RNA sequence: GGAAAGAUGGCAGAGCGGUCGAAUGCGGCGGUCUUGAAAACCGUUGACCUGCGAGGGUCCGGGGGUUCGAAUCCCUCUCUUUCCGCCA
């Protein structure tokens, strides 16, 4: 949720930024919010005056009773009845205005950073770097789903039987590869100063609201209505929500966490060739990094996180590119996002394996995550997160890019975790 | 699943329906003392809305009610703890 104060004090800048996200009727929406806020304040002023009078009378009545002046007390009571009626009416008006204001505020996406490129769709994302070398595969090279079957390391059919499409089984060296990647990613992050967390895989509604999955992306999460829980779509949700409602002390900055979790996504409406094999699953493993930082330093931290993610891909020897997402492709909650895509050499496609974002104060405002600044004032923290990394597409690229006539070569950095060097 | 108890400030923990935004302890911050630190002692220390300010208002798990007046009484929801049962 954008801070109301920011909207009021920087109306034009706010509108300009939201236009980068192609928000329809921004001026009108912003001005409605400002008007509602003025209305709210006017009502509150009157309502506060009434309450002040009520409080004063109640005090007087207390005194009168004590002094035994009952008649005078009864007279005062009459006045209170009038005030009560007024207060009730105003309270209802206030609640209605607040509800409307809140609904309008919460439906506004985060303001993107002013440097975010304009654009309508993923085609307009800006490539800001390309690393590694793209392997030349022979003409008979296999896509990863064929390799999975050939070496019996990921079984999609079995997943269909036991659960459903998008819930594969990993077997033998495939399962071991999963475990190796998770450990490799967790260790790398720990060495870089991230404190490891193993979070719950289900969260309550308040947590979903805190990080912005609710109400915006309700249909994307698996829900357990009987208990009011949601299966997490990413470890970002439970880990960031650790700090929901907290006032952290400034000397804790930056707060760095890493967590591995299974991620559950309904992916409603996405079908076709994009979902083949490991390209898009309903359940997948991911290691996530989460950072909470002082507003003045959050963009430094974003760079640091990008560096960390890039380092992982370098070590894995996968060719990748970094995209700065345009206004049309960036998420609802994000102010700036970089996607990392690896080259999947047999599919001849770029696959997104990480998304690193700065949410600025957007999540913190929803969660009321604050700190006391050096001037003693309460301020909202900035929150950031990134995948480091999501496994399935990494596995897809590793299998495809490293295939040879006598097996699939595993990258050096994973061998201590794998116990073998070839599948 | 059955039974009971509870939810108060960063934490712990008091609180006859009016003088309670809330005792006390711990913690935090400032100071005295000290070469420095610890201890001791003194002082200070909630958040939010609104107003230029003085000030006003709100908040004792959420919601509703009784009352001139509710942290305190009633209803309801949620959650937590303990015991029993079941089970990893």
Tab-separated table of C-alpha atoms (C1' of nucleotides) in Angstrom:
chain	number	residue	atom	x	y	z
A	1	UNK	CA	0.000	0.000	0.000
A	2	UNK	CA	1.379	3.387	-0.992
A	3	UNK	CA	1.692	5.759	1.934
A	4	UNK	CA	-1.112	8.288	2.034
A	5	UNK	CA	1.325	10.910	3.185
A	6	UNK	CA	3.408	10.388	0.041
A	7	UNK	CA	0.355	10.741	-2.176
A	8	UNK	CA	-0.632	13.970	-0.488
A	9	UNK	CA	2.805	15.534	-0.452
A	10	UNK	CA	3.983	14.354	-3.865
A	11	UNK	CA	0.807	14.098	-5.905
A	12	UNK	CA	2.365	14.798	-9.307
A	13	UNK	CA	5.391	12.578	-8.774
A	14	UNK	CA	3.143	9.778	-7.575
A	15	UNK	CA	0.978	10.044	-10.677
A	16	UNK	CA	4.013	10.140	-12.929
A	17	UNK	CA	5.400	6.992	-11.347
A	18	UNK	CA	2.109	5.117	-11.510
A	19	UNK	CA	1.837	5.996	-15.181
A	20	UNK	CA	4.954	3.906	-15.746
A	21	UNK	CA	2.819	0.949	-14.656
A	22	UNK	CA	0.121	2.018	-17.088
A	23	UNK	CA	-2.416	2.473	-14.303
A	24	UNK	CA	-5.711	3.609	-15.827
A	25	UNK	CA	-7.252	6.920	-14.744
A	26	UNK	CA	-4.436	7.649	-12.316
A	27	UNK	CA	-5.130	11.343	-11.887
A	28	UNK	CA	-8.744	10.653	-11.084
A	29	UNK	CA	-7.949	7.832	-8.676
A	30	UNK	CA	-5.325	9.850	-6.851
A	31	UNK	CA	-7.539	12.911	-6.580
A	32	UNK	CA	-10.386	10.801	-5.235
A	33	UNK	CA	-8.085	9.516	-2.548
A	34	UNK	CA	-6.956	13.009	-1.634
A	35	UNK	CA	-10.575	14.204	-1.511
A	36	UNK	CA	-11.609	11.268	0.662
A	37	UNK	CA	-8.765	11.963	3.033
A	38	UNK	CA	-9.863	15.580	3.389
A	39	UNK	CA	-13.388	14.434	4.047
A	40	UNK	CA	-12.139	11.986	6.631
A	41	UNK	CA	-10.197	14.670	8.450
A	42	UNK	CA	-13.138	17.042	8.479
A	43	UNK	CA	-15.379	14.390	9.994
A	44	UNK	CA	-12.770	13.463	12.522
A	45	UNK	CA	-12.377	17.058	13.625
A	46	UNK	CA	-16.097	17.337	14.405
A	47	UNK	CA	-16.257	13.912	15.907
A	48	UNK	CA	-13.290	14.612	18.166
A	49	UNK	CA	-14.932	17.795	19.426
A	50	UNK	CA	-18.053	15.862	20.356
A	51	UNK	CA	-16.073	13.193	22.102
A	52	UNK	CA	-14.123	15.831	23.991
A	53	UNK	CA	-17.390	17.331	25.271
A	54	UNK	CA	-18.687	13.906	26.216
A	55	UNK	CA	-15.523	13.138	28.146
A	56	UNK	CA	-15.748	16.447	29.959
A	57	UNK	CA	-19.392	15.901	30.902
A	58	UNK	CA	-18.736	12.375	32.091
A	59	UNK	CA	-16.058	13.753	34.346
A	60	UNK	CA	-18.360	16.436	35.711
A	61	UNK	CA	-21.096	13.928	36.367
A	62	UNK	CA	-18.651	11.803	38.287
A	63	UNK	CA	-17.800	14.796	40.457
A	64	UNK	CA	-21.448	15.719	40.981
A	65	UNK	CA	-22.321	12.204	42.073
A	66	UNK	CA	-19.513	12.244	44.548
A	67	UNK	CA	-20.744	15.498	46.006
A	68	UNK	CA	-24.258	14.112	46.139
A	69	UNK	CA	-25.667	16.648	43.669
A	70	UNK	CA	-27.847	14.142	41.858
A	71	UNK	CA	-30.275	16.553	40.224
A	72	UNK	CA	-27.549	18.466	38.461
A	73	UNK	CA	-26.047	15.214	37.286
A	74	UNK	CA	-29.324	14.132	35.763
A	75	UNK	CA	-29.533	17.394	33.784
A	76	UNK	CA	-26.109	16.777	32.353
A	77	UNK	CA	-27.115	13.304	31.284
A	78	UNK	CA	-29.677	14.740	28.915
A	79	UNK	CA	-26.988	16.612	27.032
A	80	UNK	CA	-24.949	13.430	26.699
A	81	UNK	CA	-27.829	11.681	24.994
A	82	UNK	CA	-27.821	14.316	22.264
A	83	UNK	CA	-24.082	14.045	21.846
A	84	UNK	CA	-24.309	10.292	21.618
A	85	UNK	CA	-26.719	10.472	18.720
A	86	UNK	CA	-24.411	12.858	16.882
A	87	UNK	CA	-21.429	10.681	17.574
A	88	UNK	CA	-23.135	7.590	16.305
A	89	UNK	CA	-24.097	9.259	13.044
A	90	UNK	CA	-20.605	10.585	12.566
A	91	UNK	CA	-19.038	7.287	13.435
A	92	UNK	CA	-20.983	5.602	10.682
A	93	UNK	CA	-20.058	8.309	8.212
A	94	UNK	CA	-16.444	8.020	9.264
A	95	UNK	CA	-16.413	4.261	8.877
A	96	UNK	CA	-17.886	4.527	5.395
A	97	UNK	CA	-15.326	7.119	4.288
A	98	UNK	CA	-12.458	5.176	5.792
A	99	UNK	CA	-13.561	1.988	4.149
A	100	UNK	CA	-13.791	3.650	0.770
A	101	UNK	CA	-10.444	5.354	1.221
A	102	UNK	CA	-8.821	2.122	2.256
A	103	UNK	CA	-10.280	0.191	-0.633
A	104	UNK	CA	-8.970	2.761	-3.073
A	105	UNK	CA	-5.552	2.834	-1.468
A	106	UNK	CA	-5.136	-0.908	-1.323
A	107	UNK	CA	-6.092	-1.328	-4.953
A	108	UNK	CA	-3.303	0.981	-6.105
A	109	UNK	CA	-0.119	-0.826	-7.128
A	110	UNK	CA	3.241	0.262	-5.800
A	111	UNK	CA	4.861	3.262	-7.433
A	112	UNK	CA	7.711	2.009	-9.602
A	113	UNK	CA	11.112	3.645	-9.297
A	114	UNK	CA	11.383	6.566	-11.693
A	115	UNK	CA	14.086	4.737	-13.659
A	116	UNK	CA	11.877	1.752	-14.478
A	117	UNK	CA	11.552	1.512	-18.266
A	118	UNK	CA	8.174	2.241	-19.866
A	119	UNK	CA	6.520	-0.636	-21.608
A	120	UNK	CA	3.433	-2.736	-22.012
A	121	UNK	CA	4.603	-6.322	-21.774
A	122	UNK	CA	7.543	-8.636	-21.230
A	123	UNK	CA	8.740	-7.691	-24.727
A	124	UNK	CA	9.610	-4.240	-23.434
A	125	UNK	CA	11.876	-5.389	-20.624
A	126	UNK	CA	15.372	-3.995	-20.775
A	127	UNK	CA	18.276	-6.422	-21.036
A	128	UNK	CA	20.990	-5.031	-18.802
A	129	UNK	CA	23.561	-7.789	-18.958
A	130	UNK	CA	24.416	-11.131	-20.528
A	131	UNK	CA	26.898	-13.581	-19.030
A	132	UNK	CA	28.446	-16.945	-19.807
A	133	UNK	CA	28.605	-18.742	-23.111
A	134	UNK	CA	25.709	-20.456	-24.809
A	135	UNK	CA	26.638	-24.043	-25.614
A	136	UNK	CA	26.435	-25.394	-29.168
A	137	UNK	CA	24.472	-28.625	-28.939
A	138	UNK	CA	24.292	-31.263	-31.644
A	139	UNK	CA	21.096	-31.428	-33.671
A	140	UNK	CA	19.864	-34.494	-31.791
A	141	UNK	CA	20.144	-32.834	-28.389
A	142	UNK	CA	17.181	-33.623	-26.163
A	143	UNK	CA	14.945	-31.244	-24.238
A	144	UNK	CA	15.082	-31.828	-20.503
A	145	UNK	CA	11.793	-33.742	-20.293
A	146	UNK	CA	13.228	-36.380	-22.608
A	147	UNK	CA	16.435	-36.447	-20.584
A	148	UNK	CA	14.398	-36.871	-17.401
A	149	UNK	CA	12.742	-39.941	-18.899
A	150	UNK	CA	15.930	-41.294	-20.456
A	151	UNK	CA	17.835	-41.257	-17.142
A	152	UNK	CA	14.726	-41.800	-15.000
A	153	UNK	CA	15.429	-38.841	-12.750
A	154	UNK	CA	12.137	-36.908	-12.857
A	155	UNK	CA	8.854	-38.762	-13.272
A	156	UNK	CA	5.956	-36.647	-14.442
A	157	UNK	CA	3.588	-39.563	-15.053
A	158	UNK	CA	3.941	-40.685	-11.470
A	159	UNK	CA	3.085	-37.189	-10.311
A	160	UNK	CA	-0.064	-37.235	-12.434
A	161	UNK	CA	-1.109	-40.475	-10.801
A	162	UNK	CA	-0.448	-39.572	-7.206
A	163	UNK	CA	-1.364	-35.897	-7.203
A	164	UNK	CA	-1.914	-34.260	-10.557
A	165	UNK	CA	-0.171	-32.429	-13.344
A	166	UNK	CA	2.609	-30.171	-12.167
A	167	UNK	CA	3.582	-32.290	-9.163
A	168	UNK	CA	6.462	-34.450	-10.400
A	169	UNK	CA	8.463	-37.052	-8.527
A	170	UNK	CA	12.250	-36.708	-8.441
A	171	UNK	CA	14.021	-40.046	-8.380
A	172	UNK	CA	17.521	-41.371	-7.774
A	173	UNK	CA	20.145	-38.932	-8.990
A	174	UNK	CA	17.357	-36.487	-9.791
A	175	UNK	CA	16.308	-36.384	-6.142
A	176	UNK	CA	19.932	-36.129	-5.102
A	177	UNK	CA	20.434	-33.223	-7.492
A	178	UNK	CA	17.509	-31.390	-5.870
A	179	UNK	CA	18.982	-31.886	-2.433
A	180	UNK	CA	22.438	-30.804	-3.634
A	181	UNK	CA	21.115	-27.599	-5.173
A	182	UNK	CA	19.143	-26.687	-2.061
A	183	UNK	CA	22.177	-27.211	0.155
A	184	UNK	CA	24.475	-25.383	-2.237
A	185	UNK	CA	22.161	-22.377	-2.399
A	186	UNK	CA	21.596	-22.287	1.364
A	187	UNK	CA	25.311	-22.517	2.100
A	188	UNK	CA	26.212	-19.831	-0.402
A	189	UNK	CA	23.658	-17.482	1.116
A	190	UNK	CA	24.724	-18.273	4.660
A	191	UNK	CA	28.319	-17.508	3.708
A	192	UNK	CA	27.137	-14.200	2.286
A	193	UNK	CA	25.608	-13.229	5.640
A	194	UNK	CA	22.009	-14.363	5.286
A	195	UNK	CA	20.551	-16.020	8.386
A	196	UNK	CA	18.803	-19.265	7.560
A	197	UNK	CA	15.114	-19.727	8.332
A	198	UNK	CA	12.969	-22.789	7.883
A	199	UNK	CA	9.465	-21.370	7.674
A	200	UNK	CA	6.025	-22.975	7.836
A	201	UNK	CA	4.580	-23.834	4.429
A	202	UNK	CA	1.120	-22.561	5.292
A	203	UNK	CA	0.258	-19.048	6.397
A	204	UNK	CA	-2.814	-17.287	7.694
A	205	UNK	CA	-4.764	-14.585	5.925
A	206	UNK	CA	-3.038	-11.696	7.683
A	207	UNK	CA	0.308	-12.860	6.331
A	208	UNK	CA	-1.080	-13.098	2.813
A	209	UNK	CA	-2.267	-9.520	3.120
A	210	UNK	CA	1.034	-8.382	4.580
A	211	UNK	CA	3.189	-9.317	1.617
A	212	UNK	CA	0.510	-8.501	-0.937
A	213	UNK	CA	-0.604	-11.929	-2.184
A	214	UNK	CA	-4.016	-11.043	-0.838
A	215	UNK	CA	-6.314	-9.689	-1.974
A	216	UNK	CA	-4.628	-9.088	-5.329
A	217	UNK	CA	-3.608	-12.622	-6.220
A	218	UNK	CA	-6.093	-14.675	-4.254
A	219	UNK	CA	-6.592	-17.250	-6.998
A	220	UNK	CA	-2.879	-17.961	-7.298
A	221	UNK	CA	-2.576	-19.591	-3.887
A	222	UNK	CA	-3.868	-22.958	-2.789
A	223	UNK	CA	-6.288	-22.374	0.063
A	224	UNK	CA	-7.230	-24.526	3.036
A	225	UNK	CA	-10.594	-22.923	3.828
A	226	UNK	CA	-11.397	-25.253	6.709
A	227	UNK	CA	-8.537	-23.775	8.705
A	228	UNK	CA	-8.216	-20.391	7.017
A	229	UNK	CA	-4.710	-21.137	5.756
A	230	UNK	CA	-2.951	-20.688	2.456
A	231	UNK	CA	-0.133	-22.764	1.012
A	232	UNK	CA	2.783	-20.402	0.488
A	233	UNK	CA	3.647	-19.470	-3.108
A	234	UNK	CA	7.148	-18.508	-1.928
A	235	UNK	CA	9.107	-18.428	1.327
A	236	UNK	CA	8.995	-14.650	1.019
A	237	UNK	CA	5.553	-14.735	2.616
A	238	UNK	CA	6.324	-16.397	5.953
A	239	UNK	CA	9.827	-14.934	6.225
A	240	UNK	CA	8.875	-11.309	5.577
A	241	UNK	CA	5.844	-11.694	7.843
A	242	UNK	CA	8.139	-12.545	10.736
A	243	UNK	CA	8.439	-8.771	10.984
A	244	UNK	CA	4.787	-7.904	10.516
A	245	UNK	CA	3.756	-5.281	13.068
A	246	UNK	CA	7.275	-5.057	14.468
A	247	UNK	CA	9.327	-2.029	15.315
A	248	UNK	CA	12.881	-3.085	14.568
A	249	UNK	CA	15.865	-1.162	15.835
A	250	UNK	CA	17.925	0.625	13.208
A	251	UNK	CA	21.147	-1.094	14.257
A	252	UNK	CA	19.709	-4.421	13.105
A	253	UNK	CA	19.887	-3.235	9.489
A	254	UNK	CA	20.314	-4.859	7.120
A	255	UNK	CA	18.270	-7.854	8.225
A	256	UNK	CA	19.196	-10.663	5.842
A	257	UNK	CA	17.393	-14.012	5.740
A	258	UNK	CA	17.531	-17.038	3.515
A	259	UNK	CA	15.043	-19.859	3.495
A	260	UNK	CA	14.350	-22.957	1.498
A	261	UNK	CA	10.755	-23.983	0.988
A	262	UNK	CA	8.479	-25.800	-1.335
A	263	UNK	CA	6.373	-23.278	-3.236
A	264	UNK	CA	2.789	-23.914	-4.257
A	265	UNK	CA	1.162	-22.079	-7.140
A	266	UNK	CA	-2.123	-22.743	-8.812
A	267	UNK	CA	-0.941	-21.075	-12.019
A	268	UNK	CA	-4.549	-20.742	-13.095
A	269	UNK	CA	-4.848	-19.972	-16.767
A	270	UNK	CA	-1.336	-20.878	-17.888
A	271	UNK	CA	-1.225	-23.821	-20.230
A	272	UNK	CA	0.520	-24.785	-23.449
A	273	UNK	CA	4.139	-25.262	-24.393
A	274	UNK	CA	5.379	-22.997	-21.599
A	275	UNK	CA	4.341	-25.540	-19.012
A	276	UNK	CA	6.085	-28.535	-20.535
A	277	UNK	CA	8.362	-30.558	-18.258
A	278	UNK	CA	9.941	-28.538	-15.486
A	279	UNK	CA	9.144	-25.183	-17.058
A	280	UNK	CA	6.142	-24.485	-14.863
A	281	UNK	CA	5.009	-26.570	-11.886
A	282	UNK	CA	2.376	-26.336	-9.182
A	283	UNK	CA	4.900	-27.322	-6.547
A	284	UNK	CA	8.590	-26.560	-6.729
A	285	UNK	CA	11.583	-25.998	-4.487
A	286	UNK	CA	13.102	-22.593	-4.071
A	287	UNK	CA	15.669	-20.877	-1.925
A	288	UNK	CA	14.673	-17.310	-1.239
A	289	UNK	CA	16.588	-14.366	0.167
A	290	UNK	CA	14.748	-11.638	2.067
A	291	UNK	CA	16.172	-8.342	3.224
A	292	UNK	CA	14.809	-5.601	5.466
A	293	UNK	CA	16.740	-2.378	5.193
A	294	UNK	CA	16.829	1.336	5.943
A	295	UNK	CA	15.036	3.285	3.165
A	296	UNK	CA	18.216	5.173	2.301
A	297	UNK	CA	20.142	1.995	1.564
A	298	UNK	CA	17.617	-0.360	-0.012
A	299	UNK	CA	18.880	0.132	-3.561
A	300	UNK	CA	22.448	-0.644	-2.490
A	301	UNK	CA	21.066	-3.858	-1.067
A	302	UNK	CA	19.217	-4.626	-4.288
A	303	UNK	CA	22.552	-4.474	-6.108
A	304	UNK	CA	24.125	-6.742	-3.517
A	305	UNK	CA	21.343	-9.284	-3.981
A	306	UNK	CA	21.712	-9.181	-7.770
A	307	UNK	CA	25.409	-9.798	-7.313
A	308	UNK	CA	24.689	-12.801	-5.108
A	309	UNK	CA	22.257	-14.339	-7.595
A	310	UNK	CA	24.615	-13.736	-10.509
A	311	UNK	CA	27.404	-15.407	-8.546
A	312	UNK	CA	25.337	-18.563	-8.124
A	313	UNK	CA	24.694	-18.808	-11.845
A	314	UNK	CA	28.381	-18.166	-12.603
A	315	UNK	CA	29.358	-21.029	-10.330
A	316	UNK	CA	26.792	-23.317	-11.927
A	317	UNK	CA	28.248	-22.380	-15.316
A	318	UNK	CA	24.882	-21.453	-16.786
A	319	UNK	CA	24.604	-18.702	-19.397
A	320	UNK	CA	22.170	-16.047	-18.274
A	321	UNK	CA	20.878	-12.592	-18.887
A	322	UNK	CA	19.520	-9.951	-16.539
A	323	UNK	CA	16.402	-8.010	-17.415
A	324	UNK	CA	15.205	-4.834	-15.800
A	325	UNK	CA	11.461	-5.254	-15.893
A	326	UNK	CA	9.383	-2.566	-17.558
A	327	UNK	CA	6.354	-0.921	-16.016
A	328	UNK	CA	3.984	-3.273	-17.778
A	329	UNK	CA	5.663	-6.457	-16.552
A	330	UNK	CA	6.700	-5.497	-13.029
A	331	UNK	CA	4.559	-6.899	-10.221
A	332	UNK	CA	1.831	-5.075	-8.314
A	333	UNK	CA	3.915	-4.731	-5.153
A	334	UNK	CA	7.338	-4.033	-6.640
A	335	UNK	CA	9.114	-0.724	-7.189
A	336	UNK	CA	11.966	-2.249	-9.171
A	337	UNK	CA	12.560	-5.798	-10.324
A	338	UNK	CA	15.374	-7.598	-12.086
A	339	UNK	CA	14.730	-10.981	-13.620
A	340	UNK	CA	17.467	-13.522	-14.167
A	341	UNK	CA	16.943	-15.877	-17.072
A	342	UNK	CA	19.092	-18.883	-17.926
A	343	UNK	CA	19.565	-20.193	-21.423
A	344	UNK	CA	17.987	-23.577	-21.887
A	345	UNK	CA	20.022	-24.789	-24.826
A	346	UNK	CA	17.838	-27.604	-26.165
A	347	UNK	CA	14.565	-25.710	-25.853
A	348	UNK	CA	16.427	-22.665	-27.161
A	349	UNK	CA	14.591	-20.492	-24.663
A	350	UNK	CA	15.370	-18.163	-21.808
A	351	UNK	CA	13.898	-19.425	-18.538
A	352	UNK	CA	13.267	-17.136	-15.572
A	353	UNK	CA	15.031	-18.525	-12.512
A	354	UNK	CA	15.098	-15.508	-10.252
A	355	UNK	CA	13.287	-12.285	-9.661
A	356	UNK	CA	14.958	-9.763	-7.389
A	357	UNK	CA	12.812	-6.888	-6.207
A	358	UNK	CA	12.777	-3.837	-4.021
A	359	UNK	CA	9.307	-3.218	-2.622
A	360	UNK	CA	10.405	-0.024	-0.913
A	361	UNK	CA	7.810	0.724	1.804
A	362	UNK	CA	4.860	-0.911	0.062
A	363	UNK	CA	4.849	-4.186	1.987
A	364	UNK	CA	6.092	-2.478	5.146
A	365	UNK	CA	3.124	-0.121	5.045
A	366	UNK	CA	0.691	-3.005	4.814
A	367	UNK	CA	2.496	-4.863	7.565
A	368	UNK	CA	3.272	-1.830	9.727
A	369	UNK	CA	6.937	-2.787	9.758
A	370	UNK	CA	8.764	0.200	11.181
A	371	UNK	CA	11.959	1.403	12.807
A	372	UNK	CA	12.957	4.467	14.759
A	373	UNK	CA	15.273	6.651	12.719
A	374	UNK	CA	18.213	8.608	14.124
A	375	UNK	CA	16.002	11.682	14.510
A	376	UNK	CA	13.665	9.654	16.743
A	377	UNK	CA	10.888	9.497	14.144
A	378	UNK	CA	9.068	6.310	13.237
A	379	UNK	CA	9.543	5.340	9.614
A	380	UNK	CA	8.608	2.390	7.461
A	381	UNK	CA	11.359	-0.060	6.569
A	382	UNK	CA	12.066	-1.134	3.036
A	383	UNK	CA	11.675	-4.805	2.131
A	384	UNK	CA	13.387	-6.708	-0.647
A	385	UNK	CA	13.552	-10.256	-1.799
A	386	UNK	CA	14.853	-12.489	-4.521
A	387	UNK	CA	15.019	-16.088	-5.583
A	388	UNK	CA	18.429	-17.592	-5.008
A	389	UNK	CA	17.351	-19.732	-6.724
A	390	UNK	CA	14.267	-21.544	-8.010
A	391	UNK	CA	15.209	-25.139	-8.753
A	392	UNK	CA	13.197	-26.638	-11.610
A	393	UNK	CA	14.377	-24.406	-14.414
A	394	UNK	CA	17.931	-24.560	-13.118
A	395	UNK	CA	17.645	-28.328	-13.338
A	396	UNK	CA	16.182	-28.042	-16.831
A	397	UNK	CA	19.066	-25.890	-18.035
A	398	UNK	CA	21.717	-28.001	-16.314
A	399	UNK	CA	20.371	-31.154	-17.930
A	400	UNK	CA	20.019	-29.693	-21.399
A	401	UNK	CA	23.194	-27.623	-21.522
A	402	UNK	CA	25.486	-30.291	-20.096
A	403	UNK	CA	24.239	-33.327	-21.965
A	404	UNK	CA	26.853	-35.468	-23.702
A	405	UNK	CA	26.655	-38.802	-25.498
A	406	UNK	CA	27.762	-40.499	-22.281
A	407	UNK	CA	25.765	-38.683	-19.688
A	408	UNK	CA	25.078	-35.292	-18.196
A	409	UNK	CA	28.052	-33.556	-16.644
A	410	UNK	CA	27.441	-31.949	-13.257
A	411	UNK	CA	29.032	-28.588	-12.456
A	412	UNK	CA	32.101	-28.604	-10.232
A	413	UNK	CA	30.443	-26.628	-7.441
A	414	UNK	CA	27.755	-29.289	-6.891
A	415	UNK	CA	29.990	-32.352	-6.805
A	416	UNK	CA	30.745	-32.222	-3.079
A	417	UNK	CA	26.987	-32.226	-2.478
A	418	UNK	CA	26.177	-34.836	-5.111
A	419	UNK	CA	28.746	-37.508	-4.573
A	420	UNK	CA	28.865	-38.083	-8.345
A	421	UNK	CA	29.923	-36.011	-11.330
A	422	UNK	CA	27.710	-37.381	-14.056
A	423	UNK	CA	24.144	-38.531	-14.534
B	1	G	C1'	-11.654	-34.756	19.929
B	2	G	C1'	-12.907	-33.653	25.705
B	3	A	C1'	-11.918	-30.161	30.001
B	4	A	C1'	-10.033	-25.722	32.190
B	5	A	C1'	-7.532	-21.094	32.251
B	6	G	C1'	-5.968	-16.840	29.878
B	7	A	C1'	-5.112	-12.537	26.100
B	8	U	C1'	-2.721	-5.467	29.367
B	9	G	C1'	3.128	-1.167	27.070
B	10	G	C1'	9.948	-4.020	23.996
B	11	C	C1'	9.442	-8.238	27.768
B	12	A	C1'	7.467	-9.880	32.611
B	13	G	C1'	3.359	-8.621	35.470
B	14	A	C1'	-0.561	-5.507	38.724
B	15	G	C1'	-5.028	-3.207	37.910
B	16	C	C1'	-12.743	-1.799	43.945
B	17	G	C1'	-16.859	0.931	36.719
B	18	G	C1'	-14.769	7.478	37.334
B	19	U	C1'	-8.613	10.599	39.583
B	20	C	C1'	-5.692	4.493	34.383
B	21	G	C1'	-2.217	5.424	28.880
B	22	A	C1'	-2.258	2.300	32.847
B	23	A	C1'	1.473	0.350	39.381
B	24	U	C1'	5.916	-2.528	39.771
B	25	G	C1'	10.172	-5.209	37.861
B	26	C	C1'	13.380	-6.066	33.680
B	27	G	C1'	15.157	-4.006	29.316
B	28	G	C1'	16.329	0.704	26.518
B	29	C	C1'	18.127	5.829	26.699
B	30	G	C1'	20.608	10.053	29.491
B	31	G	C1'	23.519	11.237	33.772
B	32	U	C1'	26.595	10.671	38.545
B	33	C	C1'	30.700	7.609	40.031
B	34	U	C1'	35.184	5.064	37.320
B	35	U	C1'	41.515	5.256	33.733
B	36	G	C1'	37.630	2.185	31.228
B	37	A	C1'	33.764	-1.214	32.299
B	38	A	C1'	30.544	-3.544	35.839
B	39	A	C1'	27.757	-2.580	40.210
B	40	A	C1'	25.130	1.204	42.716
B	41	C	C1'	22.352	5.665	42.538
B	42	C	C1'	19.390	9.729	39.942
B	43	G	C1'	16.445	10.894	35.808
B	44	U	C1'	13.918	9.341	31.441
B	45	U	C1'	11.276	5.835	28.277
B	46	G	C1'	4.302	3.367	24.159
B	47	A	C1'	1.901	3.801	19.362
B	48	C	C1'	-1.575	6.119	16.092
B	49	C	C1'	-4.930	10.165	14.098
B	50	U	C1'	-5.647	15.446	14.047
B	51	G	C1'	-3.888	20.631	14.713
B	52	C	C1'	1.012	25.972	12.876
B	53	G	C1'	0.683	25.497	18.040
B	54	A	C1'	-1.597	25.067	22.723
B	55	G	C1'	-4.343	21.166	22.554
B	56	G	C1'	-8.051	17.394	21.190
B	57	G	C1'	-9.101	12.302	19.983
B	58	U	C1'	-8.107	6.821	19.612
B	59	C	C1'	-5.719	2.312	21.336
B	60	C	C1'	-5.355	-2.696	27.419
B	61	G	C1'	-6.539	-9.707	21.384
B	62	G	C1'	-10.984	-8.534	17.222
B	63	G	C1'	-16.237	-7.184	16.957
B	64	G	C1'	-20.799	-5.900	19.460
B	65	G	C1'	-23.547	-4.437	23.996
B	66	U	C1'	-24.735	-2.253	29.181
B	67	U	C1'	-23.521	2.774	31.446
B	68	C	C1'	-23.383	9.792	32.039
B	69	G	C1'	-18.531	7.098	32.245
B	70	A	C1'	-15.497	0.404	30.600
B	71	A	C1'	-8.750	-2.330	30.804
B	72	U	C1'	-12.495	-3.375	34.660
B	73	C	C1'	-19.561	-5.809	33.629
B	74	C	C1'	-22.297	-8.808	29.510
B	75	C	C1'	-22.365	-11.349	24.528
B	76	U	C1'	-19.542	-13.146	20.509
B	77	C	C1'	-15.293	-14.385	17.509
B	78	U	C1'	-10.157	-15.446	17.170
B	79	C	C1'	-5.857	-17.020	19.292
B	80	U	C1'	-2.672	-18.948	23.235
B	81	U	C1'	-1.495	-22.033	27.406
B	82	U	C1'	-2.311	-26.350	30.604
B	83	C	C1'	-4.459	-31.273	31.466
B	84	C	C1'	-6.725	-35.805	29.190
B	85	G	C1'	-7.254	-38.702	24.659
B	86	C	C1'	-5.108	-39.774	19.802
B	87	C	C1'	-0.675	-39.698	16.966
B	88	A	C1'	4.238	-38.470	14.375
